[in-house]
Every structure is written in C-alpha cells, then in structure tokens.
PDB file of C-alpha atoms in Angstrom:
ATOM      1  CA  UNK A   9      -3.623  -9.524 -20.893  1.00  0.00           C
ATOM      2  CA  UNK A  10      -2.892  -6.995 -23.871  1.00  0.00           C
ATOM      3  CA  UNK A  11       0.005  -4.680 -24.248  1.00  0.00           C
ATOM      4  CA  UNK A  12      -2.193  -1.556 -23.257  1.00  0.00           C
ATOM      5  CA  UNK A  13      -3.327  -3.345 -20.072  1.00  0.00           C
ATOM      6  CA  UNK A  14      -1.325  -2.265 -16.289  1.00  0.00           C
ATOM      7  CA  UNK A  15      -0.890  -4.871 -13.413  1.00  0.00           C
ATOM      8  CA  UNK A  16      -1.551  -3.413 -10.538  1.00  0.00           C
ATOM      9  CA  UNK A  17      -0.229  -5.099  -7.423  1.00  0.00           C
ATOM     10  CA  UNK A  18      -1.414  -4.859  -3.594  1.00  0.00           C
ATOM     11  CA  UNK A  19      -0.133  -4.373  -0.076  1.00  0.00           C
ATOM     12  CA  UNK A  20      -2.742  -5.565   2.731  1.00  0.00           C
ATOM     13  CA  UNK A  21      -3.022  -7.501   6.145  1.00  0.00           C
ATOM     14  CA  UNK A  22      -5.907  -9.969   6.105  1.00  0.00           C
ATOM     15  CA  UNK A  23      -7.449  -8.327   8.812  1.00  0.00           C
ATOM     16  CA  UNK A  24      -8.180  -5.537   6.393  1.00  0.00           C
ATOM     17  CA  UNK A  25      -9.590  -7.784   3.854  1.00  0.00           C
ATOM     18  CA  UNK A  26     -12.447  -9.379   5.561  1.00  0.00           C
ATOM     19  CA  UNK A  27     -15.490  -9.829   3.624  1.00  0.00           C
ATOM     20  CA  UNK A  28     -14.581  -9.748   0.436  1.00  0.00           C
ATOM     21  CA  UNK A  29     -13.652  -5.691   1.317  1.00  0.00           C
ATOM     22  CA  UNK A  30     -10.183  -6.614  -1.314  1.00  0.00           C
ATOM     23  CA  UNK A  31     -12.151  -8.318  -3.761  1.00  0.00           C
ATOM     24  CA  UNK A  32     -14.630  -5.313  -4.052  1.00  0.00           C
ATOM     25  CA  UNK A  33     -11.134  -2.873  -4.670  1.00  0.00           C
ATOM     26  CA  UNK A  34      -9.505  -5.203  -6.922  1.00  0.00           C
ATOM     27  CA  UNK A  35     -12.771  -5.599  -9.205  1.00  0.00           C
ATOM     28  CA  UNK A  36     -12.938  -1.580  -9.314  1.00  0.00           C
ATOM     29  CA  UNK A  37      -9.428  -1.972 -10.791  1.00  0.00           C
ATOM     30  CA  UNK A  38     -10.668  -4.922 -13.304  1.00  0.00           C
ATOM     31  CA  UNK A  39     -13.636  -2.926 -14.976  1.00  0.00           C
ATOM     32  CA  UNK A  40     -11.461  -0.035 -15.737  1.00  0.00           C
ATOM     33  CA  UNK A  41     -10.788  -1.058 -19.540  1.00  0.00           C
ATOM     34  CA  UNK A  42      -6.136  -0.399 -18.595  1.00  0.00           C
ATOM     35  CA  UNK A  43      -5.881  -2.078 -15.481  1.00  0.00           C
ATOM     36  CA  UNK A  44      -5.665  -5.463 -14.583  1.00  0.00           C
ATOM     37  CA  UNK A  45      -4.938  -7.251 -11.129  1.00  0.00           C
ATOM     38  CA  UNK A  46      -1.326  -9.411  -9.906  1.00  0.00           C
ATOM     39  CA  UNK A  47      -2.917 -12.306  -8.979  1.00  0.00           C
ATOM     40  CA  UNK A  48      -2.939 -12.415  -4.986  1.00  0.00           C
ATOM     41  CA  UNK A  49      -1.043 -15.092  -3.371  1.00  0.00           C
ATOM     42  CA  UNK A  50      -2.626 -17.944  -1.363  1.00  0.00           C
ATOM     43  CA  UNK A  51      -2.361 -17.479   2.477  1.00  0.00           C
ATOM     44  CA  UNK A  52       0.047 -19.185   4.384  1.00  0.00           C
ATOM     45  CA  UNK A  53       2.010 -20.131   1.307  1.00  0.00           C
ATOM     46  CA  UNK A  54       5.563 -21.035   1.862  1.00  0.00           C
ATOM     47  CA  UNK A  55       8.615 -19.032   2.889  1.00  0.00           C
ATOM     48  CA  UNK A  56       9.062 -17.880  -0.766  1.00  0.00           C
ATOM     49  CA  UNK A  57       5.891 -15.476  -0.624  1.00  0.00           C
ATOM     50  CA  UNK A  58       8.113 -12.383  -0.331  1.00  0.00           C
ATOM     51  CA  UNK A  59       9.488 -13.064  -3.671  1.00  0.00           C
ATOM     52  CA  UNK A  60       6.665 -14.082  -5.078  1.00  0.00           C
ATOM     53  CA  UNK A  61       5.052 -10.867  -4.257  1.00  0.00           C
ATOM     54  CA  UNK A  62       8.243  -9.132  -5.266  1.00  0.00           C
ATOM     55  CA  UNK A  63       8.195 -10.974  -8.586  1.00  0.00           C
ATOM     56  CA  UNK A  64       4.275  -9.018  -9.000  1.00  0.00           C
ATOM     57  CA  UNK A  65       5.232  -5.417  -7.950  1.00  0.00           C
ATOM     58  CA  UNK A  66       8.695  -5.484 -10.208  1.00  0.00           C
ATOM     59  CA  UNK A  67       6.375  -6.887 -13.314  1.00  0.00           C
ATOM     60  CA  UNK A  68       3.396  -4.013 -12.194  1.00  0.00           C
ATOM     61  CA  UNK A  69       2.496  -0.887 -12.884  1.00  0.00           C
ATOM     62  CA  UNK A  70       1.646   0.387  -9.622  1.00  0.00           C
ATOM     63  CA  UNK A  71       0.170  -0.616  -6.030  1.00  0.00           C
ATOM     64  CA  UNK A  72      -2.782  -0.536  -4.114  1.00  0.00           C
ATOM     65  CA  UNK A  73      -2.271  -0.080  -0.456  1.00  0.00           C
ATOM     66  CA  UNK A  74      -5.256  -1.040   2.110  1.00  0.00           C
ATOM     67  CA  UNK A  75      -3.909   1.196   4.838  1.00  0.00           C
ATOM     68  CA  UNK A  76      -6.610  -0.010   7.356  1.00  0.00           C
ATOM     69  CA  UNK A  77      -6.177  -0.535  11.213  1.00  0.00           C
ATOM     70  CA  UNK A  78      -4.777  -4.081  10.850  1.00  0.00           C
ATOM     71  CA  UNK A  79      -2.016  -2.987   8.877  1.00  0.00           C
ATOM     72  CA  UNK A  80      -1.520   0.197  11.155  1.00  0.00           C
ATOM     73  CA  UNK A  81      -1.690  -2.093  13.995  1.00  0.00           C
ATOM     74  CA  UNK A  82       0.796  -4.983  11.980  1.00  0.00           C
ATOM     75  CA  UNK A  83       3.491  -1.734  11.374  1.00  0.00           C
ATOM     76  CA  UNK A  84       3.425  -1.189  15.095  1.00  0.00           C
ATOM     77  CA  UNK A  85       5.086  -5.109  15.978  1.00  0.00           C
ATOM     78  CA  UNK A  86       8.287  -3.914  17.901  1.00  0.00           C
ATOM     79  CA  UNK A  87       9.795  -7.519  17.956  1.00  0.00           C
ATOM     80  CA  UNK A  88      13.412  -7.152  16.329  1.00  0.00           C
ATOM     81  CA  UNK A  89      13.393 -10.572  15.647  1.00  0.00           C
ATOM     82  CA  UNK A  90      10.325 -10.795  13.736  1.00  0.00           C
ATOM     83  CA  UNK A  91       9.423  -9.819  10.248  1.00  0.00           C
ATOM     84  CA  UNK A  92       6.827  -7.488   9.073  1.00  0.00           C
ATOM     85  CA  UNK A  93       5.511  -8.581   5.864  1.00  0.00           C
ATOM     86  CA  UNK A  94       3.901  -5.332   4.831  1.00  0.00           C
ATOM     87  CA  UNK A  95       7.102  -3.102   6.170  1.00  0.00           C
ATOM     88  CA  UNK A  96       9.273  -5.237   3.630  1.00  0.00           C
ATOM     89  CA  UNK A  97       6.470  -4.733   0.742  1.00  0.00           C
ATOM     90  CA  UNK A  98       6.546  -0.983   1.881  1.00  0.00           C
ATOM     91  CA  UNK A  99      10.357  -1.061   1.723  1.00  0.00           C
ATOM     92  CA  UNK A 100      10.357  -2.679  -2.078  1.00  0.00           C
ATOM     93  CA  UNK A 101       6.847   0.093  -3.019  1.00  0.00           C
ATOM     94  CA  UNK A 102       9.048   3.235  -1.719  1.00  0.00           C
ATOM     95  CA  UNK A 103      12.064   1.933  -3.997  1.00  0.00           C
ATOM     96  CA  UNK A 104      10.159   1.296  -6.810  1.00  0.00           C
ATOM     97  CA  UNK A 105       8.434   4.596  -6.524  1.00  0.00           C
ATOM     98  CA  UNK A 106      12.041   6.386  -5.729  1.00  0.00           C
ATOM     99  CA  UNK A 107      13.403   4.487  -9.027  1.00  0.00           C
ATOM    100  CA  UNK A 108      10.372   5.070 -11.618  1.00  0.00           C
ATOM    101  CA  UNK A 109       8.351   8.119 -10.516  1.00  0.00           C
ATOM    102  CA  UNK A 110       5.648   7.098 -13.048  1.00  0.00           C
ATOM    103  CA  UNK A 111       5.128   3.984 -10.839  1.00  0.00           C
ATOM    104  CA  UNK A 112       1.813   4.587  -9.005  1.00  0.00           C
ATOM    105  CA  UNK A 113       1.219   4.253  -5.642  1.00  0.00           C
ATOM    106  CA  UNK A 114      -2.523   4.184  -4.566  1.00  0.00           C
ATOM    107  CA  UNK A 115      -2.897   4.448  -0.360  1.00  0.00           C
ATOM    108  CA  UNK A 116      -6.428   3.625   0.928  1.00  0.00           C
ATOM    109  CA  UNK A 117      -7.949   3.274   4.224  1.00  0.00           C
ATOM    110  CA  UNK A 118     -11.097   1.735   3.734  1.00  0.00           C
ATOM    111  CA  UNK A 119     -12.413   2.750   7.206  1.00  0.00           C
ATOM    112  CA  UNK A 120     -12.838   6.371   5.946  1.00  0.00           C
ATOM    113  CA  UNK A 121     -15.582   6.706   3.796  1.00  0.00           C
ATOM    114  CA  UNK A 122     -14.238   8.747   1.145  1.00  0.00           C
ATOM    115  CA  UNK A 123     -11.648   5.625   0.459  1.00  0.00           C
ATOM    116  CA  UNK A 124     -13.750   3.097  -0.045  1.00  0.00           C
ATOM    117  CA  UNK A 125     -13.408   1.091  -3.224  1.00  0.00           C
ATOM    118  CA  UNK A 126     -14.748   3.639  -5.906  1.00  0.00           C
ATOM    119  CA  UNK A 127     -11.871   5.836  -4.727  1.00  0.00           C
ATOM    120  CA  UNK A 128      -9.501   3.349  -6.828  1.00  0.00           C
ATOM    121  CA  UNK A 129     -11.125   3.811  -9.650  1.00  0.00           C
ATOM    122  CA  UNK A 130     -11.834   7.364  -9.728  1.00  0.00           C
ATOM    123  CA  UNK A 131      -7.630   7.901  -8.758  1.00  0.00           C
ATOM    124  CA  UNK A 132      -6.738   5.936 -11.663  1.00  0.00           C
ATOM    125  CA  UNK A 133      -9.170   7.013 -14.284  1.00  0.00           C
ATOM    126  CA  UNK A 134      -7.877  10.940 -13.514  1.00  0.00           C
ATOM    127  CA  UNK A 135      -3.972   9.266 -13.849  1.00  0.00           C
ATOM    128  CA  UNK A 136      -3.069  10.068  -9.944  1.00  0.00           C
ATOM    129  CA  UNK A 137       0.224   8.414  -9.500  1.00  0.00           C
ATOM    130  CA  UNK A 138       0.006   8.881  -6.060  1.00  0.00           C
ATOM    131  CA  UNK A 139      -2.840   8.782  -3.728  1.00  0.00           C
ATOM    132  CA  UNK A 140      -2.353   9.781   0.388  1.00  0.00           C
ATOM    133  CA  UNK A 141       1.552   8.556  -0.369  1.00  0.00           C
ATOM    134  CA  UNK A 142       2.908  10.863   1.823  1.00  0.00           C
ATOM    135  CA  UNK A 143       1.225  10.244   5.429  1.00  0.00           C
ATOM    136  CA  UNK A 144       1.503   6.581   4.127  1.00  0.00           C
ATOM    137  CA  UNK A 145       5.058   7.022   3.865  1.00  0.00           C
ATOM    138  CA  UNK A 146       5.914   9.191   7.023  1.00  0.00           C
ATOM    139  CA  UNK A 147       4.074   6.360   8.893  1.00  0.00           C
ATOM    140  CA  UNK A 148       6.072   3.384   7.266  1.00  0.00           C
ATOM    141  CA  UNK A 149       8.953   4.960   7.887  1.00  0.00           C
ATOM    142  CA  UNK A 150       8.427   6.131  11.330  1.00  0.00           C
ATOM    143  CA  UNK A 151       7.875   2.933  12.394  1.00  0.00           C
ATOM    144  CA  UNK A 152      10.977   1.134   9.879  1.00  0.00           C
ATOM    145  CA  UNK A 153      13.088   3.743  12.445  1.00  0.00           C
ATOM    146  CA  UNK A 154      11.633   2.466  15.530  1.00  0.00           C
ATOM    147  CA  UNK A 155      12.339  -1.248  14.341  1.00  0.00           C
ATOM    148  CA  UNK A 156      16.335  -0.346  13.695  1.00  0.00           C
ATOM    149  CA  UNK A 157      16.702   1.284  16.423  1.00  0.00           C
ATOM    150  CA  UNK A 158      15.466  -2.079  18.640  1.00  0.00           C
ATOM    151  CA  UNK A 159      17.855  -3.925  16.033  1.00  0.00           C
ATOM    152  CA  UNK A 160      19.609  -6.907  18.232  1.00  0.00           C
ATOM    153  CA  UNK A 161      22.894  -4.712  17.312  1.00  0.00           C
ATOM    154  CA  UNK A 162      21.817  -1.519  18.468  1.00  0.00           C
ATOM    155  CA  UNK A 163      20.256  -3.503  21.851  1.00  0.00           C
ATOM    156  CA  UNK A 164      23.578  -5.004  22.047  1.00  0.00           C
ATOM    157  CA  UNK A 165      25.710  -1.728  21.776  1.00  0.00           C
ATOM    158  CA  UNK A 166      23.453   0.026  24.146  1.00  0.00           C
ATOM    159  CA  UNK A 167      23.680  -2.823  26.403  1.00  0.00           C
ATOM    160  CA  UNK A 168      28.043  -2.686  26.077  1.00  0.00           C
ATOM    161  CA  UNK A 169      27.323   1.235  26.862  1.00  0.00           C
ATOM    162  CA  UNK A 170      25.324   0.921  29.556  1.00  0.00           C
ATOM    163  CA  UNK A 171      27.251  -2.047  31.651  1.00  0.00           C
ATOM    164  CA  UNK A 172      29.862   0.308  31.245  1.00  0.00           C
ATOM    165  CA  UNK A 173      28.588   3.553  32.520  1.00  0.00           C
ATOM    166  CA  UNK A 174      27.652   1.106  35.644  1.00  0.00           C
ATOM    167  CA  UNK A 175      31.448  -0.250  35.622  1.00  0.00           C
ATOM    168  CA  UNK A 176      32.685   3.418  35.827  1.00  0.00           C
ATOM    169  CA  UNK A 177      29.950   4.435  38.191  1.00  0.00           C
ATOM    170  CA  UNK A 178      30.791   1.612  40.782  1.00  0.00           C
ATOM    171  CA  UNK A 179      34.684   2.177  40.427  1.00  0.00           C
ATOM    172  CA  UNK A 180      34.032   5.802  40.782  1.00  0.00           C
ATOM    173  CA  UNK A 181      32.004   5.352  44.030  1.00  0.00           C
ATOM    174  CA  UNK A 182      34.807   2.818  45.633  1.00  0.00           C
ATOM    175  CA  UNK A 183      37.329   5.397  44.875  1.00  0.00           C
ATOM    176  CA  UNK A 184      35.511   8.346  46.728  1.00  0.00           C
TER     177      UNK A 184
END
C-alpha cells in the first residue's frame, strides 16, 4: 500500500463475525481512498497468533472493535487459568491508545442499528479517533478486575486467610 494509506487492525470473536458481518466492516474501511485492512489471521492458527496480531496493531493505525454479544459474552469467562484472546488484544489497544493518543480506536456493536458497518466509514471519514471507547473500556476493564481478583494467587492467599480465621476460630472455641 502507499505512504498515505492507514492499516487498520481488528478485535472480534467469531461469533460476531458470522456471515460475512466482518467482511462487510472491513470493505467499508477498504473503499475509503486512506485506509487499508491488517490482513486477518486464519482461525485456529498456532500458539503464535497473539503476536501475530500484535505484530498488526503495533504496524496500524488504529482498531476496529466488533463489540457484539459474543465478545461481551467471551469477556465474561471467569476461568483464571484460561486466556481471553480479546482481553489481551484489549490490554495491547488501551496501551497503544494510552501511548499515541492519535491512535484510533473504533468500538462497534453491530447488533445496534446505528453501528452497523457504514458507521466505520462515516467515523473515519469525519477523523473520530475514538468511537464508544469509553463504555468499551469501563467494560474491558471491569471484567480484566474480576479476572485478577480470581488470579490462582489471590485464590491462594484468600484460601491461607481463610483456613486461618477457621484455625483461630476452633482454638478460640476449645479455649472457652
């Protein structure tokens, strides 16, 4: 692509993307004359993906979020031990964003019908650099908490804690 051209890289659960919904927002992007896609990475590709998709947002110049009920419902996993791939892209979008404020962040949910895929293009021809970023973020967040807080260390600590409140508790009933 040309010098003028911007990548634009994306943040989606496949559940979100059914029926070519993605394809229809990533070709608004491609017929606006300064934007050009990241090229999406194959499903189920190998245990490098999260750099590979790190490697497209550090080389872009901004993000389009599909902030639809699979990735609401994908957020929500409260299994410590297991990853959330669009909570780690959400992680390396807020950085980005905190590092180059010029970086644009475009949130959509495409179940609401004024965020369908001409929203994309009508937020990037008026230069928005961010689009519904802040509920977006409060939610991310929110739920980034909720996964540290069921950390294995904090289960552990509170587990230490607990066994010995009951310890003291017992002792404390022998005693009286």
């Amino acid at each position: 692509h040309s010098q003028d051209e911007k990548d634009m890289q994306n943040s989606f659960m496949s559940k979100d993307a059914r029926q070519l919904l993605l394809e229809s927002y990533r070709d608004q992007v491609r017929q606006l004359d300064e934007w050009t896609m990241v090229i999406l990475i194959e499903p189920f590709v190998s245990s490098d993906w999260f750099k590979r998709w790190q490697k497209g947002l550090d080389g872009s110049d901004g993000v389009l979020v599909l902030f639809g009920k699979g990735y609401k419902e994908s957020c929500k996993t409260l299994n410590p031990f297991k990853q959330v791939p669009v909570l780690m892209e959400a992680e390396s979008i807020l950085e980005r964003k905190k590092n180059d404020p010029e970086f644009t962040v475009i949130i959509l949910d495409p179940e609401k019908a004024d965020e369908r895929c001409m929203a994309i293009s009508s937020a990037l021809e008026t230069g928005d650099k961010e689009l519904n970023m802040r509920k977006w973020t409060q939610f991310v967040r929110w739920h980034m908490a909720c996964r540290c807080l069921l950390s294995p260390q904090v289960v552990m600590v509170c587990a230490i804690v607990f066994s010995a409140l009951l310890y003291q508790l017992a002792f404390a009933s022998r005693s009286a």
